[in-house]
Backbone as JSON, one array per atom type, in Angstrom:
{
  "sequence": "XXXXXXXXXXXXXXXXXXXXXXXXXXXXXXXXXXXXXXXXXXXXXXXXXXXXXXXXXXXXXXXXXXXXXXXXXXXXXXXXXXXXXXXXXXXXXXXXXXXXXXXXXXXXXXXXXXXXXXXXXXXXXXXXXXXXXXXXXXXXXXXXXXXXXXXXXXXXXXX",
  "N": [[-33.06, -16.28, -9.86], [-30.87, -18.86, -8.94], [-31.43, -22.34, -8.81], [-30.58, -24.7, -6.35], [-29.69, -28.01, -5.78], [-29.64, -30.55, -3.26], [-28.15, -33.56, -2.13], [-28.69, -36.4, 0.12], [-26.34, -36.93, 1.61], [-24.83, -34.57, 1.39], [-26.52, -32.9, 2.74], [-26.21, -33.58, 5.38], [-23.77, -32.57, 6.13], [-22.88, -29.53, 7.25], [-20.92, -27.72, 6.42], [-20.52, -28.38, 3.73], [-22.96, -27.61, 2.67], [-22.89, -24.83, 3.06], [-20.65, -24.17, 1.46], [-21.59, -24.96, -1.05], [-23.83, -23.31, -1.35], [-22.73, -20.7, -1.26], [-20.64, -20.71, -3.02], [-20.13, -19.55, -5.61], [-20.45, -16.83, -5.03], [-18.54, -16.39, -3.02], [-16.04, -16.73, -4.25], [-15.9, -14.56, -5.9], [-16.25, -12.38, -4.33], [-14.6, -9.98, -2.53], [-14.78, -9.73, 0.25], [-15.03, -12.23, 1.22], [-13.58, -15.2, 2.69], [-12.77, -17.02, 0.87], [-12.02, -15.74, -1.38], [-9.99, -15.28, -4.21], [-7.15, -13.67, -4.43], [-5.04, -11.72, -6.5], [-1.81, -11.15, -5.92], [0.22, -8.33, -6.17], [3.53, -7.82, -6.7], [5.58, -5.32, -6.65], [8.44, -4.35, -8.54], [11.53, -3.2, -7.23], [13.5, -0.51, -7.96], [16.6, -0.37, -7.26], [18.83, 1.14, -7.92], [17.81, 3.65, -8.64], [16.71, 4.33, -6.16], [19.02, 4.49, -4.61], [20.29, 6.64, -5.91], [18.43, 8.69, -5.42], [18.82, 9.04, -2.75], [21.6, 9.41, -2.34], [22.36, 11.59, -4.01], [20.97, 13.97, -2.97], [22.23, 14.02, -0.41], [24.91, 14.37, -1.13], [24.71, 16.89, -2.36], [24.03, 18.46, -0.14], [26.37, 18.17, 1.42], [28.32, 19.27, -0.3], [27.27, 21.87, -0.51], [27.56, 22.72, 2.12], [30.38, 22.63, 2.38], [31.07, 24.53, 0.44], [29.87, 26.85, 1.53], [31.36, 27.09, 3.89], [33.8, 27.56, 2.75], [33.5, 30.08, 1.6], [33.58, 31.71, 3.75], [31.35, 31.62, 5.57], [29.78, 31.28, 8.75], [30.22, 28.4, 10.87], [27.83, 27.56, 11.93], [25.81, 28.59, 10.12], [26.67, 27.34, 7.8], [26.01, 24.74, 8.3], [23.29, 24.78, 8.94], [21.92, 25.79, 6.66], [22.27, 23.74, 4.59], [20.81, 21.72, 5.95], [18.23, 22.82, 6.01], [17.76, 22.86, 3.27], [17.69, 20.09, 2.82], [15.43, 19.36, 4.35], [13.46, 20.76, 2.96], [13.6, 19.42, 0.49], [12.73, 16.86, 1.26], [10.1, 17.45, 2.07], [8.98, 18.33, -0.35], [9.14, 15.99, -1.85], [7.59, 14.16, -0.44], [5.17, 12.75, -0.98], [6.01, 10.95, -3.01], [7.9, 9.56, -1.53], [6.32, 8.27, 0.39], [4.76, 6.63, -1.28], [6.82, 5.02, -2.28], [7.56, 3.71, 0.1], [5.24, 2.22, 0.53], [5.38, 0.56, -1.71], [7.66, -0.87, -0.97], [6.61, -2.26, 1.24], [4.66, -3.81, -0.13], [6.35, -5.37, -1.65], [7.92, -6.84, 0.17], [6.29, -7.83, 2.26], [4.85, -10.69, 3.81], [2.85, -13.22, 2.18], [0.83, -14.24, 3.79], [-0.01, -12.12, 5.37], [-0.77, -10.17, 3.5], [-2.85, -11.41, 2.11], [-5.03, -11.27, 3.75], [-6.56, -9.05, 3.41], [-9.72, -7.54, 3.0], [-10.76, -6.04, 1.02], [-11.08, -4.89, -2.38], [-9.51, -2.76, -4.54], [-6.57, -3.85, -2.69], [-5.7, -2.57, 0.59], [-3.18, -1.33, 0.57], [-2.76, -0.9, -2.17], [-4.92, 0.74, -2.65], [-4.14, 2.97, -1.15], [-1.97, 3.91, -2.67], [-3.31, 4.56, -5.07], [-5.09, 6.54, -4.09], [-3.28, 8.5, -3.17], [-2.07, 9.26, -5.57], [-4.29, 10.22, -6.97], [-5.59, 12.19, -5.32], [-3.6, 13.65, -4.05], [-1.22, 14.51, -1.44], [-2.27, 15.2, 1.25], [-5.18, 14.79, 1.29], [-5.2, 12.26, 0.09], [-3.75, 10.69, 1.95], [-5.51, 10.93, 4.11], [-7.83, 9.64, 3.12], [-6.76, 7.1, 2.76], [-6.1, 6.32, 5.38], [-8.64, 6.32, 6.55], [-9.77, 4.24, 5.08], [-8.17, 2.07, 5.89], [-8.97, 1.92, 8.53], [-11.51, 0.86, 8.27], [-11.08, -1.76, 7.77], [-11.99, -4.8, 8.65], [-13.43, -7.89, 9.79], [-16.14, -7.75, 9.21], [-16.52, -5.91, 7.18], [-15.83, -5.09, 3.7], [-15.3, -5.73, 0.18], [-15.69, -4.22, -3.09], [-13.94, -1.25, -3.55], [-13.03, 1.72, -4.67], [-10.82, 4.58, -4.84]],
  "CA": [[-32.3, -16.94, -8.82], [-30.45, -20.21, -9.33], [-31.93, -23.42, -7.94], [-29.5, -25.6, -5.94], [-30.19, -29.29, -5.28], [-28.78, -31.23, -2.32], [-28.47, -34.96, -1.86], [-28.76, -36.66, 1.56], [-25.01, -36.85, 2.23], [-24.47, -33.16, 1.49], [-27.42, -32.28, 3.7], [-25.72, -33.9, 6.72], [-22.57, -31.79, 6.4], [-23.21, -28.1, 7.15], [-19.88, -27.03, 5.64], [-20.79, -28.62, 2.31], [-24.12, -26.78, 2.31], [-22.41, -23.45, 2.95], [-19.79, -24.05, 0.29], [-22.4, -25.06, -2.26], [-24.69, -22.13, -1.44], [-21.99, -19.46, -1.45], [-19.44, -21.01, -3.8], [-19.89, -18.55, -6.66], [-20.33, -15.52, -4.41], [-17.33, -16.28, -2.22], [-14.85, -16.62, -5.09], [-15.91, -13.26, -6.56], [-16.48, -11.34, -3.33], [-13.37, -9.77, -1.75], [-15.0, -9.84, 1.69], [-15.06, -13.65, 1.57], [-12.28, -15.83, 2.94], [-12.45, -17.87, -0.28], [-11.68, -14.88, -2.52], [-8.64, -15.54, -4.71], [-6.53, -12.38, -4.73], [-3.77, -11.69, -7.23], [-0.89, -10.24, -5.25], [1.16, -7.63, -7.03], [4.82, -7.56, -6.05], [6.28, -4.37, -7.51], [9.9, -4.4, -8.56], [12.17, -2.03, -6.63], [14.67, -0.06, -8.7], [17.52, 0.01, -6.19], [19.74, 2.18, -8.41], [17.09, 4.91, -8.49], [16.62, 4.61, -4.72], [20.35, 4.92, -4.2], [20.54, 7.98, -6.45], [17.56, 9.64, -4.73], [19.35, 9.25, -1.41], [22.99, 9.88, -2.39], [22.49, 12.92, -4.63], [20.68, 15.05, -2.0], [23.26, 14.07, 0.63], [26.08, 14.98, -1.75], [24.43, 18.32, -2.54], [24.13, 19.08, 1.18], [27.78, 18.22, 1.83], [28.99, 20.26, -1.14], [26.8, 23.2, -0.11], [28.2, 23.03, 3.39], [31.8, 22.93, 2.11], [31.12, 25.8, -0.29], [29.57, 27.93, 2.46], [32.53, 27.25, 4.76], [34.9, 28.1, 1.93], [33.3, 31.52, 1.36], [33.65, 32.35, 5.07], [30.15, 31.61, 6.4], [30.06, 30.65, 10.03], [29.94, 26.97, 10.92], [26.39, 27.42, 12.2], [25.06, 28.78, 8.88], [27.08, 26.37, 6.8], [25.32, 23.48, 8.61], [21.83, 24.99, 8.96], [21.39, 25.96, 5.29], [22.07, 22.42, 3.96], [19.73, 21.01, 6.64], [16.97, 23.38, 5.5], [17.61, 22.35, 1.89], [17.28, 18.69, 2.93], [14.05, 19.32, 4.83], [12.64, 21.2, 1.83], [13.57, 18.33, -0.48], [11.88, 15.8, 1.8], [8.71, 17.92, 2.03], [8.55, 18.34, -1.75], [9.07, 14.61, -2.35], [6.97, 13.32, 0.57], [4.2, 11.83, -1.6], [6.77, 9.89, -3.66], [8.54, 8.77, -0.48], [5.29, 7.4, 0.98], [4.44, 5.61, -2.29], [7.95, 4.09, -2.29], [7.46, 2.87, 1.3], [4.15, 1.26, 0.29], [5.93, -0.44, -2.63], [8.53, -1.76, -0.17], [5.71, -3.16, 1.98], [4.09, -4.78, -1.06], [7.4, -6.25, -2.15], [8.51, -7.69, 1.2], [5.32, -8.37, 3.23], [4.51, -12.08, 3.5], [1.53, -13.45, 1.6], [-0.15, -14.5, 4.85], [-0.53, -10.83, 5.8], [-1.4, -9.45, 2.38], [-4.05, -12.11, 1.66], [-6.12, -11.06, 4.71], [-7.31, -7.85, 3.05], [-11.1, -7.83, 2.63], [-11.19, -5.1, -0.01], [-10.44, -4.88, -3.7], [-8.11, -3.12, -4.41], [-6.09, -4.01, -1.32], [-5.52, -1.29, 1.26], [-1.94, -0.69, 0.12], [-2.97, -0.42, -3.54], [-5.85, 1.86, -2.5], [-3.36, 4.12, -0.69], [-1.22, 4.43, -3.83], [-4.28, 5.2, -5.98], [-5.59, 7.76, -3.46], [-2.22, 9.5, -3.16], [-1.9, 9.77, -6.94], [-5.49, 10.93, -7.43], [-5.98, 13.31, -4.48], [-2.48, 14.37, -3.47], [-0.68, 14.01, -0.18], [-3.09, 15.34, 2.45], [-6.45, 14.11, 1.14], [-4.9, 10.87, -0.19], [-3.43, 10.04, 3.23], [-6.73, 10.89, 4.9], [-8.68, 8.58, 2.58], [-6.08, 5.82, 3.01], [-6.23, 6.0, 6.8], [-10.04, 5.96, 6.76], [-9.98, 2.91, 4.49], [-7.51, 1.08, 6.75], [-9.79, 1.79, 9.73], [-12.68, 0.05, 7.95], [-10.67, -3.13, 7.5], [-12.27, -5.81, 9.67], [-14.09, -9.09, 9.27], [-17.51, -7.46, 8.77], [-16.52, -5.05, 6.0], [-15.12, -5.62, 2.56], [-15.94, -5.56, -1.11], [-14.98, -3.39, -4.05], [-13.92, 0.14, -3.08], [-11.97, 2.46, -5.36], [-10.8, 5.97, -4.38]],
  "C": [[-32.04, -18.38, -9.23], [-30.95, -21.23, -8.3], [-30.76, -24.37, -7.64], [-30.12, -26.85, -5.31], [-29.15, -29.9, -4.33], [-29.16, -32.7, -2.26], [-28.37, -35.19, -0.34], [-27.41, -36.51, 2.25], [-24.55, -35.41, 2.39], [-25.3, -32.46, 2.56], [-26.96, -32.52, 5.14], [-24.53, -33.01, 7.11], [-22.86, -30.3, 6.17], [-22.18, -27.33, 6.33], [-20.11, -27.19, 4.15], [-21.96, -27.76, 1.82], [-23.67, -25.33, 2.1], [-21.54, -23.23, 1.72], [-20.61, -24.08, -0.99], [-23.28, -23.82, -2.45], [-23.92, -20.87, -1.83], [-20.75, -19.63, -2.29], [-19.14, -19.92, -4.83], [-19.67, -17.18, -6.06], [-18.97, -15.37, -3.73], [-16.07, -16.15, -3.07], [-14.76, -15.26, -5.76], [-16.09, -12.1, -5.6], [-15.24, -11.16, -2.47], [-13.56, -9.89, -0.25], [-15.03, -11.29, 2.17], [-13.66, -14.19, 1.83], [-11.85, -16.7, 1.78], [-12.05, -17.05, -1.51], [-10.23, -15.13, -2.92], [-8.04, -14.23, -5.22], [-5.24, -12.58, -5.52], [-2.87, -10.67, -6.55], [0.08, -9.63, -6.25], [2.41, -7.33, -6.22], [5.61, -6.62, -6.94], [7.79, -4.55, -7.43], [10.45, -3.09, -7.98], [13.42, -1.72, -7.45], [15.68, 0.49, -7.7], [18.51, 1.07, -6.64], [19.09, 3.55, -8.27], [16.97, 5.3, -7.02], [17.95, 5.14, -4.21], [20.63, 6.35, -4.67], [19.68, 9.04, -5.75], [18.01, 9.9, -3.3], [20.72, 9.9, -1.47], [23.1, 11.3, -2.95], [22.1, 14.04, -3.67], [21.72, 15.16, -0.89], [24.52, 14.72, 0.08], [25.89, 16.48, -1.95], [24.54, 19.05, -1.21], [25.59, 19.21, 1.63], [28.53, 19.26, 1.01], [28.56, 21.68, -0.81], [27.45, 23.63, 1.19], [29.67, 23.4, 3.2], [31.94, 24.27, 1.4], [30.86, 26.98, 0.65], [30.71, 28.16, 3.45], [33.69, 27.91, 4.01], [34.73, 29.61, 1.68], [33.06, 32.26, 2.68], [32.3, 32.54, 5.77], [30.53, 30.96, 7.72], [29.68, 29.16, 9.96], [28.44, 26.72, 11.12], [25.58, 27.52, 10.9], [25.44, 27.75, 7.82], [26.52, 24.97, 7.09], [23.81, 23.63, 8.55], [21.26, 25.08, 7.55], [21.26, 24.62, 4.57], [20.97, 21.59, 4.63], [18.37, 21.52, 6.17], [16.7, 22.93, 4.07], [17.12, 20.91, 1.92], [15.83, 18.56, 3.37], [13.09, 19.74, 3.71], [12.51, 20.11, 0.78], [12.65, 17.21, -0.02], [10.41, 16.2, 1.74], [8.17, 17.89, 0.61], [8.31, 16.92, -2.26], [8.31, 13.66, -1.43], [5.97, 12.32, -0.02], [4.93, 10.66, -2.27], [7.46, 8.98, -2.64], [7.53, 7.79, 0.13], [4.91, 6.29, 0.0], [5.57, 4.58, -2.37], [7.89, 3.16, -1.08], [6.34, 1.84, 1.17], [4.61, 0.17, -0.68], [6.86, -1.4, -1.9], [7.68, -2.76, 0.63], [5.15, -4.23, 1.04], [5.12, -5.79, -1.54], [7.83, -7.27, -1.09], [7.51, -8.32, 2.17], [4.95, -9.8, 2.84], [3.07, -12.19, 2.98], [0.46, -13.64, 2.68], [-0.76, -13.2, 5.38], [-1.33, -10.17, 4.68], [-2.68, -10.11, 1.9], [-5.24, -11.88, 2.59], [-6.98, -9.85, 4.36], [-8.69, -8.23, 2.53], [-11.6, -6.94, 1.5], [-10.47, -5.36, -1.32], [-10.56, -3.47, -4.23], [-7.7, -3.21, -2.93], [-5.82, -2.62, -0.72], [-4.23, -0.58, 0.81], [-2.08, -0.15, -1.3], [-3.93, 0.77, -3.53], [-5.09, 3.12, -2.08], [-2.57, 4.74, -1.84], [-2.16, 5.17, -4.77], [-4.79, 6.52, -5.4], [-4.53, 8.85, -3.44], [-2.01, 10.1, -4.56], [-3.09, 10.61, -7.39], [-5.73, 12.23, -6.65], [-4.82, 14.12, -3.92], [-2.17, 13.86, -2.07], [-1.68, 14.05, 0.97], [-4.4, 14.55, 2.34], [-6.25, 12.62, 0.85], [-4.56, 10.09, 1.08], [-4.67, 9.9, 4.11], [-7.65, 9.76, 4.42], [-8.08, 7.21, 2.85], [-6.23, 5.38, 4.46], [-7.67, 5.59, 7.12], [-10.34, 4.57, 6.22], [-9.36, 1.82, 5.37], [-8.31, 0.87, 8.05], [-11.01, 0.9, 9.49], [-12.35, -1.43, 7.81], [-10.93, -4.02, 8.72], [-13.1, -6.91, 9.03], [-15.48, -8.79, 8.72], [-17.57, -6.61, 7.51], [-15.79, -5.73, 4.85], [-15.89, -5.35, 1.28], [-15.07, -4.7, -2.02], [-15.08, -1.93, -3.61], [-12.74, 0.83, -3.74], [-11.99, 3.91, -4.9], [-11.5, 6.9, -5.36]]
}
């Protein structure tokens, strides 16, 4: 254990005592308010986002036109493309959620993101959990981690 010496002036100021006692711990402990976090701001590839939105919509419209052209009823020519869209969204749901987390990381103000008491941050933990465990278990672990986020908890926690 390290020995810490105080002079008379430091002994009068309680804040100075606390800072001196916990200076090393607080800078390396994510649960501390003095922890210096490196915020990661992921770049958003807007062309890829546009293509992932436009191409499925175009496929649905073309499928609908094709079905109308080969004499399907209006009902079926609208329902089949909707089912295709729902299937596409279900298949890509994990990637959609990760993209939404990246949007949050990119646009959320530092004042919000610096309040996280864990390392990695809750948003980064969610991405890691989704990639490691898949959609259902990854979301469950992410929600449980977000519930633990309060002033009394914190520290290093990897999925």
